[in-house]
């Protein structure tokens, strides 16, 4: 489930997309896109007799305590909407098998909207299905948009750097050793942004704190993840987190060894009743529900009613911080809530200068700050000062 992203919309295009997007226009920030597509006849809107049928495909188990479960929980939110019915299939590999799954959802279930939730589904499989069924809309999480893609393909994403920053604050207050551990799957920009945000949040509380990072090389390698968690604890890290698809092994390992943990993807507090501090969560249900409402109102990618790429963060309720665990002090909670308020009102920039990477190079000069959607951050290939370990 690789998660890279690119940008390319002009300011004028963004404004056009926002105006066209209706409900999304009020709540979402757009990352990229191209000139608005020409107006076409809207696809038939669902009626009481013919509900909107939406298909969801997951690369892993829908109860994996991680990335796939987060999408399944989003699907459950949409399934409760009036006039909407859903179909789903889990553990579908990133091969021609997913194309067949999507094709069957369209032909057998009458799906007119598809959410293939893994990055590896996109090229060539989703593009193939989009061309085969031009009346069906396909929406991908964090898929770079390029000119020439079929008009019925869109992309969406939830920016997790903000809740990661808040989780770093909580971790710093909990740590006694001054060392945090982070299990990292792949050194791609979206992941590095979140590792760096977590570190900057922690160092805003304790400037000398260190985040030890171990890279496993892939999204789901439970044996390596257990080894990494144990290694980090052996190196004196007393708060462990990660960005792999499923943190169950990492969190349960931390709990067994008596150290704190911070989660990812969903609320994983049930895995560590003593040591779970908080976590970084997607809120896909918010995005899915907004898409469903727009489509039911007759808006589509093809007629310009839905922008090709939509993204948001805490302000848009596209992501959130898990509830605080019992081990989180009131002082830590106040600090995190104060930082959250500043993120929401725009007075706190996570990435601002002077900022150095972990090799001593200045990566953001003094007096400069970047929003999370800035191209310079979208291509991030460095780890911030305070992170130990390299890919």
XYZ file of C-alpha atoms in Angstrom:
391
model
C 0.000 0.000 0.000
C 2.486 2.612 -1.128
C 1.402 6.199 -0.523
C 3.207 8.814 -2.590
C 1.598 11.988 -3.864
C 2.219 14.688 -6.467
C 0.869 18.183 -7.106
C 0.101 20.299 -10.118
C -3.104 22.379 -9.853
C -2.977 26.076 -10.580
C -4.686 28.422 -8.121
C -7.408 29.135 -10.691
C -8.058 25.412 -11.152
C -8.325 24.899 -7.397
C -10.906 27.678 -7.137
C -12.904 26.225 -10.018
C -12.818 22.789 -8.418
C -13.925 24.133 -5.050
C -16.855 25.967 -6.588
C -17.878 22.843 -8.491
C -17.531 20.516 -5.550
C -20.488 21.557 -3.441
C -20.125 19.890 -0.070
C -16.433 19.179 -0.649
C -15.868 22.809 -1.486
C -16.871 23.810 2.008
C -14.639 21.349 3.786
C -11.697 20.189 1.697
C -8.315 21.387 0.557
C -7.240 20.263 -2.913
C -3.682 19.151 -3.542
C -3.452 18.738 -7.287
C -5.308 18.477 -10.531
C -5.600 19.744 -14.063
C -7.913 22.120 -15.862
C -11.534 21.459 -15.118
C -13.036 18.782 -17.374
C -15.624 19.855 -19.937
C -19.240 19.638 -18.889
C -20.889 16.365 -19.776
C -24.275 14.888 -19.111
C -24.536 13.743 -15.531
C -24.713 10.061 -14.829
C -28.165 8.829 -13.816
C -28.790 9.708 -10.175
C -29.931 7.017 -7.729
C -33.615 6.849 -6.929
C -35.679 5.187 -4.234
C -36.117 2.245 -6.605
C -32.442 2.090 -7.556
C -30.046 2.963 -4.730
C -26.476 4.066 -5.212
C -24.281 0.944 -5.041
C -20.680 1.456 -3.902
C -17.932 -1.182 -3.954
C -14.983 -1.338 -1.560
C -11.872 -3.487 -2.074
C -9.181 -4.083 0.575
C -5.729 -5.567 0.102
C -5.826 -7.200 3.541
C -8.247 -8.360 6.202
C -10.959 -5.877 7.091
C -10.387 -6.587 10.796
C -6.592 -6.225 10.730
C -6.457 -3.565 13.473
C -4.898 -1.277 10.882
C -5.107 0.338 7.463
C -7.633 -2.045 5.927
C -9.873 -1.947 8.979
C -9.843 1.846 8.827
C -11.352 1.684 5.335
C -13.832 -1.005 6.407
C -14.974 1.260 9.234
C -15.421 4.044 6.686
C -17.498 1.726 4.544
C -19.695 0.929 7.555
C -20.444 4.643 7.922
C -21.554 4.934 4.298
C -23.666 1.771 4.528
C -25.902 3.549 7.028
C -26.862 6.295 4.569
C -30.334 6.275 3.085
C -30.440 5.286 -0.575
C -26.967 3.718 -0.482
C -25.991 0.068 -0.544
C -22.465 -1.296 -0.352
C -20.507 -4.352 -1.387
C -16.997 -5.215 -0.229
C -14.240 -7.769 -0.720
C -11.142 -8.183 1.449
C -7.678 -9.686 0.972
C -7.642 -8.998 -2.760
C -4.064 -9.024 -4.149
C -2.647 -6.212 -6.285
C -2.846 -8.328 -9.443
C -5.328 -8.877 -12.255
C -7.481 -10.464 -9.559
C -8.492 -7.004 -8.342
C -9.587 -6.040 -11.864
C -11.825 -9.088 -11.905
C -13.212 -8.172 -8.481
C -14.078 -4.666 -9.659
C -15.557 -5.977 -12.891
C -17.801 -8.375 -10.953
C -18.954 -5.608 -8.621
C -20.052 -3.574 -11.626
C -21.665 -6.393 -13.572
C -23.092 -8.540 -10.786
C -23.811 -5.995 -8.057
C -24.586 -2.926 -10.141
C -21.868 -0.804 -8.519
C -21.442 2.611 -10.134
C -18.820 3.826 -7.643
C -15.681 1.935 -6.614
C -13.166 2.578 -3.838
C -10.114 0.364 -4.498
C -8.276 1.245 -1.299
C -4.720 0.068 -2.015
C -2.222 2.150 -3.995
C -1.062 -0.916 -5.935
C -4.519 -1.436 -7.426
C -4.324 1.720 -9.496
C -1.995 1.073 -12.379
C -2.882 -0.808 -14.486
C -5.955 -2.389 -12.886
C -8.159 0.568 -11.912
C -7.203 2.442 -15.064
C -8.234 -0.595 -17.073
C -11.617 -0.797 -15.353
C -12.151 2.966 -15.705
C -11.703 2.717 -19.458
C -13.824 -0.413 -19.658
C -16.702 1.190 -17.723
C -16.625 4.959 -18.413
C -19.882 5.482 -16.503
C -18.401 4.038 -13.282
C -16.442 6.370 -10.982
C -13.286 5.125 -9.251
C -11.756 6.966 -6.294
C -8.282 6.133 -4.976
C -6.609 7.168 -1.711
C -3.506 9.287 -2.337
C -3.070 8.406 -6.000
C -1.141 11.057 -7.964
C -3.321 12.620 -10.643
C -1.973 13.105 -14.156
C -3.253 14.582 -17.390
C -4.569 11.863 -19.632
C -6.151 9.751 -16.919
C -9.759 8.740 -17.593
C -12.215 11.426 -16.488
C -13.968 8.928 -14.208
C -10.890 8.504 -11.957
C -10.428 10.618 -8.834
C -8.150 10.710 -5.805
C -8.548 11.622 -2.139
C -6.415 11.701 0.984
C -6.377 12.488 4.667
C -3.282 14.313 5.945
C -2.015 12.605 9.114
C 0.949 14.871 9.876
C -1.198 17.006 12.193
C -2.404 14.260 14.546
C 1.103 12.751 14.358
C 2.475 16.016 15.756
C -0.033 15.855 18.620
C 0.812 12.207 19.293
C 4.460 13.249 19.546
C 3.562 15.753 22.255
C 1.774 13.061 24.258
C 4.681 10.640 23.800
C 7.197 13.202 25.071
C 5.248 13.774 28.270
C 5.044 10.010 28.877
C 8.717 9.251 28.187
C 11.141 8.951 31.106
C 14.175 7.873 29.073
C 14.000 10.643 26.465
C 13.960 8.057 23.689
C 10.990 7.143 21.489
C 10.824 4.284 18.965
C 9.281 4.397 15.479
C 8.851 1.353 13.201
C 8.826 2.683 9.635
C 7.795 0.667 6.543
C 9.131 2.694 3.591
C 10.986 6.012 3.247
C 8.446 7.698 0.975
C 7.402 11.361 1.410
C 4.042 10.811 3.079
C 5.588 8.491 5.672
C 8.630 10.693 6.289
C 6.351 13.704 6.841
C 4.558 11.834 9.592
C 7.742 10.530 11.248
C 9.114 14.065 11.182
C 5.876 15.580 12.474
C 5.796 13.121 15.376
C 9.409 14.018 16.183
C 8.804 17.774 15.987
C 5.792 17.448 18.270
C 7.857 15.531 20.816
C 10.763 17.976 20.611
C 8.415 20.929 21.105
C 8.045 19.540 24.648
C 11.557 18.174 25.208
C 14.081 19.581 22.683
C 16.630 16.886 23.506
C 14.303 13.931 22.925
C 15.395 11.317 20.362
C 13.271 9.213 18.018
C 14.998 5.974 17.044
C 13.678 4.737 13.687
C 13.906 1.231 12.275
C 12.891 0.645 8.629
C 11.358 -2.745 7.819
C 11.137 -2.280 4.032
C 7.462 -3.093 3.493
C 3.943 -2.361 4.722
C 3.185 -5.638 6.464
C 6.019 -7.802 7.813
C 4.879 -8.928 11.292
C 8.051 -10.843 12.159
C 10.293 -7.900 11.283
C 7.939 -5.540 13.099
C 8.141 -7.602 16.293
C 11.924 -7.715 16.003
C 12.040 -3.958 15.449
C 9.808 -3.240 18.449
C 11.926 -5.435 20.705
C 15.124 -3.866 19.397
C 13.810 -0.357 20.082
C 12.820 -1.316 23.620
C 16.232 -2.915 24.137
C 17.720 0.446 23.106
C 15.805 2.099 25.957
C 12.845 3.503 24.002
C 9.874 3.701 26.345
C 7.206 4.829 23.838
C 6.795 2.780 20.646
C 4.805 3.625 17.537
C 4.905 2.829 13.806
C 3.465 3.508 10.366
C 3.103 -0.060 9.058
C -0.290 -1.300 7.876
C -1.066 -3.146 11.109
C 0.412 -2.108 14.457
C -1.042 -5.033 16.406
C 2.309 -6.815 16.798
C 4.089 -3.581 17.724
C 1.515 -2.485 20.297
C 1.117 -5.891 21.941
C 4.896 -6.269 22.117
C 5.179 -2.904 23.857
C 2.403 -3.839 26.282
C 4.032 -7.152 27.172
C 7.341 -5.445 27.850
C 5.825 -2.701 29.979
C 6.384 0.342 27.768
C 3.965 2.846 26.292
C 2.572 2.723 22.753
C 0.967 5.143 20.326
C -1.281 3.800 17.589
C -1.969 4.357 13.914
C -4.857 3.969 11.429
C -7.624 3.204 13.989
C -8.166 3.338 17.751
C -6.095 0.401 19.020
C -6.554 1.027 22.755
C -8.063 -2.432 23.281
C -4.691 -3.996 22.411
C -2.863 -2.266 25.269
C -5.159 -1.256 28.143
C -2.225 -0.200 30.341
C 0.240 1.387 27.951
C -1.789 2.847 25.068
C -1.416 6.632 25.056
C -3.312 7.779 21.966
C -3.135 7.254 18.214
C -3.370 8.741 14.747
C -6.607 7.831 12.962
C -8.009 8.177 9.482
C -11.655 9.208 9.152
C -12.473 7.723 5.767
C -16.165 7.586 6.607
C -16.354 11.386 6.447
C -14.853 11.399 2.959
C -16.908 8.472 1.696
C -20.149 10.000 2.977
C -19.437 13.317 1.267
C -18.742 11.564 -2.028
C -21.980 9.602 -1.694
C -24.042 12.728 -1.043
C -22.545 14.542 -4.019
C -23.150 11.614 -6.350
C -26.709 11.181 -5.150
C -27.208 14.864 -6.015
C -26.111 14.180 -9.592
C -22.549 15.443 -9.330
C -19.773 13.365 -10.846
C -16.134 13.473 -11.859
C -17.246 13.395 -15.468
C -19.518 16.452 -15.326
C -17.124 18.497 -13.193
C -19.290 18.382 -10.092
C -16.595 16.518 -8.133
C -12.963 17.690 -8.269
C -10.389 15.107 -9.354
C -8.402 15.335 -6.110
C -9.583 16.157 -2.598
C -7.568 16.286 0.638
C -8.047 17.499 4.191
C -6.789 17.217 7.726
C -7.972 17.908 11.262
C -9.985 20.972 10.275
C -11.969 19.002 7.706
C -12.428 16.069 10.121
C -10.650 13.790 7.647
C -8.435 12.539 10.483
C -8.316 12.640 14.282
C -6.406 11.772 17.418
C -7.510 8.687 19.339
C -8.970 9.230 22.834
C -6.327 9.591 25.528
C -5.391 6.507 27.496
C -5.374 6.277 31.281
C -1.610 6.868 31.399
C -1.847 10.323 29.769
C -1.493 13.095 32.330
C -3.764 16.121 32.459
C -0.719 18.294 31.710
C -0.040 16.323 28.521
C -3.666 16.538 27.460
C -3.706 20.324 27.939
C -0.533 20.700 25.884
C -1.890 18.568 23.049
C -5.242 20.360 23.027
C -3.516 23.752 22.958
C -1.409 22.678 19.989
C -4.472 21.262 18.246
C -6.277 24.599 18.597
C -3.318 26.348 16.969
C -3.241 23.835 14.126
C -6.936 24.405 13.540
C -6.674 28.199 13.473
C -3.507 28.157 11.383
C -1.235 29.811 13.929
C 0.999 26.739 14.266
C 3.160 25.633 11.346
C 4.716 22.213 11.900
C 7.443 22.712 9.310
C 9.130 26.069 9.802
C 12.705 27.326 9.776
C 15.319 27.193 10.791
C 15.016 23.436 10.554
C 17.816 20.938 10.056
C 17.760 17.342 8.950
C 19.432 14.583 10.943
C 22.657 15.079 8.994
C 22.999 18.723 9.988
C 21.806 20.266 6.726
C 19.407 23.220 6.821
C 16.284 21.999 5.012
C 14.031 24.949 5.856
C 15.741 28.363 6.225
C 14.968 30.744 9.074
C 11.831 32.789 8.490
C 10.299 30.252 6.104
C 7.341 27.998 6.895
C 5.422 25.544 4.732
C 1.872 24.311 4.757
C 1.478 20.547 4.576
C 0.349 20.834 0.952
C 3.436 22.718 -0.193
C 5.330 20.936 -3.014
C 8.568 21.069 -1.032
C 7.007 18.876 1.649
C 5.186 16.633 -0.786
C 8.571 15.509 -2.079
C 10.205 15.166 1.355
C 13.213 12.836 1.335
C 14.876 13.715 4.642
C 14.499 13.000 8.341
C 14.438 15.852 10.796
C 17.070 16.510 13.459
C 16.330 14.243 16.413
C 15.592 11.145 14.345
C 18.250 8.451 14.530
C 18.371 5.874 11.785
C 18.236 5.962 8.002
C 16.566 3.760 5.339
